[in-house]
mmCIF file of C-alpha atoms in Angstrom:
data_model
loop_
_atom_site.group_PDB
_atom_site.id
_atom_site.type_symbol
_atom_site.label_atom_id
_atom_site.label_comp_id
_atom_site.label_asym_id
_atom_site.label_seq_id
_atom_site.Cartn_x
_atom_site.Cartn_y
_atom_site.Cartn_z
ATOM 1 C CA MET A 1 8.259 5.792 -26.518
ATOM 2 C CA LYS A 2 9.755 8.230 -29.052
ATOM 3 C CA LYS A 3 6.543 7.966 -31.065
ATOM 4 C CA LEU A 4 4.486 8.847 -28.002
ATOM 5 C CA LYS A 5 6.701 11.864 -27.173
ATOM 6 C CA GLY A 6 6.367 13.062 -30.742
ATOM 7 C CA TYR A 7 2.584 12.965 -30.460
ATOM 8 C CA LEU A 8 2.633 14.885 -27.190
ATOM 9 C CA TYR A 9 4.969 17.590 -28.473
ATOM 10 C CA SER A 10 2.956 18.010 -31.664
ATOM 11 C CA ALA A 11 -0.208 18.379 -29.585
ATOM 12 C CA SER A 12 1.250 21.235 -27.510
ATOM 13 C CA ASP A 13 -0.079 23.692 -30.117
ATOM 14 C CA SER A 14 -3.662 24.614 -29.224
ATOM 15 C CA ASN A 15 -4.683 24.196 -32.880
ATOM 16 C CA THR A 16 -3.213 20.714 -33.137
ATOM 17 C CA LYS A 17 -5.479 17.738 -32.547
ATOM 18 C CA LEU A 18 -3.955 14.795 -30.709
ATOM 19 C CA PRO A 19 -3.890 11.863 -33.165
ATOM 20 C CA ASP A 20 -5.016 8.356 -32.362
ATOM 21 C CA LEU A 21 -2.194 6.696 -30.451
ATOM 22 C CA GLY A 22 -3.284 3.209 -31.427
ATOM 23 C CA PRO A 23 -3.891 0.190 -29.196
ATOM 24 C CA ASP A 24 -0.339 -1.165 -29.451
ATOM 25 C CA LEU A 25 1.229 2.052 -28.139
ATOM 26 C CA ILE A 26 -1.288 2.277 -25.299
ATOM 27 C CA MET A 27 -0.729 -1.343 -24.283
ATOM 28 C CA SER A 28 3.086 -1.272 -24.433
ATOM 29 C CA GLU A 29 3.976 2.275 -23.324
ATOM 30 C CA ILE A 30 1.123 3.851 -21.331
ATOM 31 C CA LEU A 31 -0.672 1.156 -19.324
ATOM 32 C CA PRO A 32 2.525 -0.411 -17.840
ATOM 33 C CA ARG A 33 3.505 3.009 -16.443
ATOM 34 C CA LEU A 34 0.244 3.627 -14.599
ATOM 35 C CA PRO A 35 -0.030 3.189 -10.791
ATOM 36 C CA ALA A 36 -1.513 -0.110 -9.660
ATOM 37 C CA LYS A 37 -4.814 1.540 -8.672
ATOM 38 C CA CYS A 38 -5.263 2.973 -12.187
ATOM 39 C CA VAL A 39 -4.337 -0.342 -13.788
ATOM 40 C CA GLY A 40 -7.074 -2.028 -11.751
ATOM 41 C CA ARG A 41 -9.603 0.463 -13.072
ATOM 42 C CA ALA A 42 -8.322 0.024 -16.628
ATOM 43 C CA LYS A 43 -9.375 -3.637 -16.550
ATOM 44 C CA LYS A 44 -13.003 -2.492 -16.775
ATOM 45 C CA VAL A 45 -12.524 -0.533 -20.023
ATOM 46 C CA CYS A 46 -12.929 -3.476 -22.393
ATOM 47 C CA LYS A 47 -12.210 -7.191 -22.767
ATOM 48 C CA GLU A 48 -9.040 -6.476 -24.748
ATOM 49 C CA TRP A 49 -7.560 -4.370 -21.942
ATOM 50 C CA LEU A 50 -8.607 -6.955 -19.352
ATOM 51 C CA SER A 51 -6.875 -9.710 -21.325
ATOM 52 C CA CYS A 52 -3.705 -7.629 -21.760
ATOM 53 C CA ILE A 53 -3.470 -6.498 -18.133
ATOM 54 C CA SER A 54 -4.090 -10.040 -16.868
ATOM 55 C CA SER A 55 -1.185 -11.491 -18.851
ATOM 56 C CA LYS A 56 2.149 -12.435 -17.277
ATOM 57 C CA GLU A 57 3.973 -10.273 -19.826
ATOM 58 C CA PHE A 58 2.097 -7.161 -18.710
ATOM 59 C CA VAL A 59 2.738 -7.909 -15.033
ATOM 60 C CA MET A 60 6.476 -8.144 -15.720
ATOM 61 C CA MET A 61 6.462 -4.873 -17.723
ATOM 62 C CA HIS A 62 4.538 -3.083 -14.971
ATOM 63 C CA CYS A 63 6.930 -4.320 -12.262
ATOM 64 C CA ARG A 64 9.960 -3.183 -14.267
ATOM 65 C CA HIS A 65 8.538 0.320 -14.737
ATOM 66 C CA MET A 66 7.556 0.623 -11.073
ATOM 67 C CA CYS A 67 11.056 -0.417 -9.973
ATOM 68 C CA LYS A 68 12.765 2.145 -12.197
ATOM 69 C CA GLY A 69 11.553 5.106 -10.191
ATOM 70 C CA SER A 70 14.097 6.839 -7.981
ATOM 71 C CA ARG A 71 11.439 7.126 -5.280
ATOM 72 C CA GLN A 72 11.457 3.392 -4.630
ATOM 73 C CA LYS A 73 12.918 2.645 -1.201
ATOM 74 C CA ILE A 74 13.764 -0.411 0.856
ATOM 75 C CA LEU A 75 13.291 -0.455 4.630
ATOM 76 C CA SER A 76 15.613 -2.793 6.523
ATOM 77 C CA ILE A 77 14.951 -3.461 10.190
ATOM 78 C CA GLY A 78 17.590 -5.313 12.176
ATOM 79 C CA GLN A 79 18.019 -6.205 15.823
ATOM 80 C CA GLU A 80 19.374 -2.800 16.839
ATOM 81 C CA SER A 81 19.183 -0.549 13.771
ATOM 82 C CA CYS A 82 16.890 0.567 10.977
ATOM 83 C CA PHE A 83 17.970 1.701 7.487
ATOM 84 C CA ILE A 84 16.345 3.121 4.362
ATOM 85 C CA SER A 85 18.101 2.448 1.061
ATOM 86 C CA SER A 86 17.300 3.388 -2.528
ATOM 87 C CA THR A 87 16.684 0.787 -5.216
ATOM 88 C CA GLY A 88 18.755 0.498 -8.362
ATOM 89 C CA VAL A 89 22.191 -0.858 -9.116
ATOM 90 C CA ASP A 90 23.926 2.495 -8.703
ATOM 91 C CA LEU A 91 22.221 3.267 -5.396
ATOM 92 C CA VAL A 92 22.395 -0.057 -3.620
ATOM 93 C CA ASP A 93 25.099 1.134 -1.186
ATOM 94 C CA GLU A 94 23.350 4.375 -0.250
ATOM 95 C CA LYS A 95 21.796 3.730 3.149
ATOM 96 C CA THR A 96 20.363 6.147 5.638
ATOM 97 C CA MET A 97 19.996 5.166 9.272
ATOM 98 C CA ILE A 98 16.730 6.338 10.795
ATOM 99 C CA THR A 99 15.571 6.679 14.380
ATOM 100 C CA LEU A 100 12.343 4.965 15.289
ATOM 101 C CA PRO A 101 9.578 7.340 16.466
ATOM 102 C CA PHE A 102 8.545 4.870 19.161
ATOM 103 C CA HIS A 103 10.502 3.759 22.216
ATOM 104 C CA VAL A 104 11.188 0.119 21.349
ATOM 105 C CA ARG A 105 14.038 -1.816 19.808
ATOM 106 C CA PRO A 106 13.812 -2.248 16.014
ATOM 107 C CA SER A 107 13.457 -5.999 16.490
ATOM 108 C CA ASP A 108 10.262 -5.359 18.496
ATOM 109 C CA VAL A 109 8.492 -3.736 15.524
ATOM 110 C CA TRP A 110 6.199 -5.974 13.477
ATOM 111 C CA ILE A 111 5.227 -4.746 10.006
ATOM 112 C CA LEU A 112 1.617 -5.783 9.426
ATOM 113 C CA SER A 113 0.868 -4.106 6.106
ATOM 114 C CA SER A 114 2.213 -1.493 3.659
ATOM 115 C CA LEU A 115 0.801 0.764 0.942
ATOM 116 C CA ASN A 116 2.381 3.645 -0.999
ATOM 117 C CA GLY A 117 5.119 4.205 1.565
ATOM 118 C CA LEU A 118 2.834 3.935 4.598
ATOM 119 C CA LEU A 119 3.326 1.091 7.046
ATOM 120 C CA CYS A 120 0.947 -0.323 9.599
ATOM 121 C CA VAL A 121 3.100 -1.688 12.413
ATOM 122 C CA CYS A 122 2.610 -3.310 15.785
ATOM 123 C CA LEU A 123 4.788 -2.810 18.853
ATOM 124 C CA ARG A 124 5.723 -6.139 20.352
ATOM 125 C CA ASN A 125 5.709 -4.997 23.975
ATOM 126 C CA THR A 126 2.234 -3.371 23.999
ATOM 127 C CA PHE A 127 0.592 -4.781 20.833
ATOM 128 C CA GLU A 128 -0.436 -1.235 19.895
ATOM 129 C CA MET A 129 -0.902 -0.555 16.178
ATOM 130 C CA LEU A 130 0.546 2.527 14.476
ATOM 131 C CA ILE A 131 0.610 4.091 11.021
ATOM 132 C CA TRP A 132 4.195 5.003 10.197
ATOM 133 C CA ASN A 133 5.795 6.805 7.262
ATOM 134 C CA PRO A 134 9.558 6.148 7.597
ATOM 135 C CA LEU A 135 10.501 8.647 4.871
ATOM 136 C CA ILE A 136 9.088 11.704 6.626
ATOM 137 C CA ARG A 137 9.443 10.292 10.172
ATOM 138 C CA SER A 138 5.719 10.664 10.949
ATOM 139 C CA CYS A 139 3.824 8.239 13.151
ATOM 140 C CA ILE A 140 0.222 7.952 14.403
ATOM 141 C CA ASN A 141 -0.871 5.638 17.199
ATOM 142 C CA ILE A 142 -4.269 4.253 16.149
ATOM 143 C CA SER A 143 -5.019 2.215 19.274
ATOM 144 C CA ASP A 144 -7.666 3.612 21.645
ATOM 145 C CA SER A 145 -9.352 3.012 25.005
ATOM 146 C CA LYS A 146 -12.043 0.793 23.444
ATOM 147 C CA SER A 147 -9.432 -1.857 22.660
ATOM 148 C CA TYR A 148 -9.491 -0.973 18.963
ATOM 149 C CA GLY A 149 -6.102 -1.027 17.294
ATOM 150 C CA PHE A 150 -4.484 -3.721 19.419
ATOM 151 C CA PHE A 151 -3.106 -6.653 17.452
ATOM 152 C CA LYS A 152 -3.247 -10.332 18.446
ATOM 153 C CA ILE A 153 -0.745 -12.290 16.430
ATOM 154 C CA TYR A 154 -2.608 -15.615 16.373
ATOM 155 C CA SER A 155 -6.106 -14.386 15.554
ATOM 156 C CA ASP A 156 -5.973 -10.973 13.824
ATOM 157 C CA ALA A 157 -5.391 -9.786 10.266
ATOM 158 C CA VAL A 158 -4.575 -6.248 9.119
ATOM 159 C CA GLY A 159 -4.505 -4.520 5.736
ATOM 160 C CA LEU A 160 -4.123 -1.014 4.326
ATOM 161 C CA TYR A 161 -6.323 0.251 1.503
ATOM 162 C CA ILE A 162 -7.618 3.435 -0.126
ATOM 163 C CA ASP A 163 -11.382 3.931 -0.302
ATOM 164 C CA SER A 164 -13.418 5.663 -3.019
ATOM 165 C CA SER A 165 -12.819 9.083 -1.411
ATOM 166 C CA ASN A 166 -8.995 8.580 -1.463
ATOM 167 C CA ASP A 167 -8.907 8.166 2.297
ATOM 168 C CA TYR A 168 -6.223 5.795 3.605
ATOM 169 C CA ARG A 169 -7.788 3.186 5.871
ATOM 170 C CA VAL A 170 -6.630 0.342 8.082
ATOM 171 C CA LEU A 171 -8.790 -2.778 8.006
ATOM 172 C CA HIS A 172 -8.510 -4.767 11.234
ATOM 173 C CA ILE A 173 -10.125 -8.215 11.414
ATOM 174 C CA LYS A 174 -10.352 -9.692 14.920
ATOM 175 C CA ARG A 175 -11.406 -13.305 15.217
ATOM 176 C CA GLY A 176 -12.945 -14.428 18.486
ATOM 177 C CA ARG A 177 -14.212 -17.835 19.523
ATOM 178 C CA PHE A 178 -17.694 -17.316 18.099
ATOM 179 C CA THR A 179 -17.468 -14.002 16.226
ATOM 180 C CA VAL A 180 -15.451 -12.125 13.657
ATOM 181 C CA ASP A 181 -15.207 -8.384 14.292
ATOM 182 C CA VAL A 182 -14.154 -6.097 11.464
ATOM 183 C CA MET A 183 -13.105 -2.495 12.099
ATOM 184 C CA ALA A 184 -11.846 0.172 9.722
ATOM 185 C CA TYR A 185 -9.686 3.099 10.817
ATOM 186 C CA SER A 186 -9.879 6.327 8.809
ATOM 187 C CA ARG A 187 -6.680 8.333 8.534
ATOM 188 C CA ARG A 188 -8.752 11.371 7.577
ATOM 189 C CA THR A 189 -11.072 11.331 10.601
ATOM 190 C CA SER A 190 -8.775 9.470 13.040
ATOM 191 C CA HIS A 191 -11.666 7.233 14.136
ATOM 192 C CA TRP A 192 -12.519 3.560 14.064
ATOM 193 C CA LYS A 193 -15.786 2.282 12.579
ATOM 194 C CA ARG A 194 -17.202 -1.183 13.088
ATOM 195 C CA ILE A 195 -18.242 -3.015 9.927
ATOM 196 C CA PRO A 196 -20.971 -5.662 10.349
ATOM 197 C CA PHE A 197 -19.537 -8.964 9.188
ATOM 198 C CA LEU A 198 -20.287 -12.505 10.356
ATOM 199 C CA GLN A 199 -21.245 -11.311 13.834
ATOM 200 C CA LYS A 200 -23.222 -14.430 14.772
ATOM 201 C CA LYS A 201 -20.901 -17.158 13.646
ATOM 202 C CA ALA A 202 -17.157 -17.376 13.277
ATOM 203 C CA LEU A 203 -15.431 -18.747 10.202
ATOM 204 C CA PRO A 204 -14.256 -22.373 10.513
ATOM 205 C CA TYR A 205 -10.537 -23.069 10.614
#
């Protein structure tokens, strides 16, 4: 890491050309510090990068670097209370109680999916789905009058993802007796869109 910092400082002069960092430095110091989305893209650079990123050693390095950040938080939901705590040995006892932005007991909140601090949750009493950011106390109810955004525990699946335009989306798969309906909710437009997928025949169990 000292070698990398030396390169960067020496390149701060406009007349200084950044030298070749070398594959070993890139593999051991740069790639493990990239966000997961960038690491996924890096797999397509060459076979050498794909082999490195796919190894167990790289996965362990990447996890260690991601866990070092002070922004990493843990959400704990109990029967009557909800806490946010920071990761790290020195911060394990620092907990902050938060108030839920919806009128249910903490035990009646089901976490369906999470991504970059956002949670997709379901309220047990109404089965409504919401996008919730516990850190900034923001919440969006994504259920609507067309029955989109209502979760059925025994037949549905939900996931969060980011599309090519950096829009956060909720993928909701609803399995009926003879059909599989797939809908995607856009956080940017606040609308659901049906995605054609296996409309004529359901997947076998």
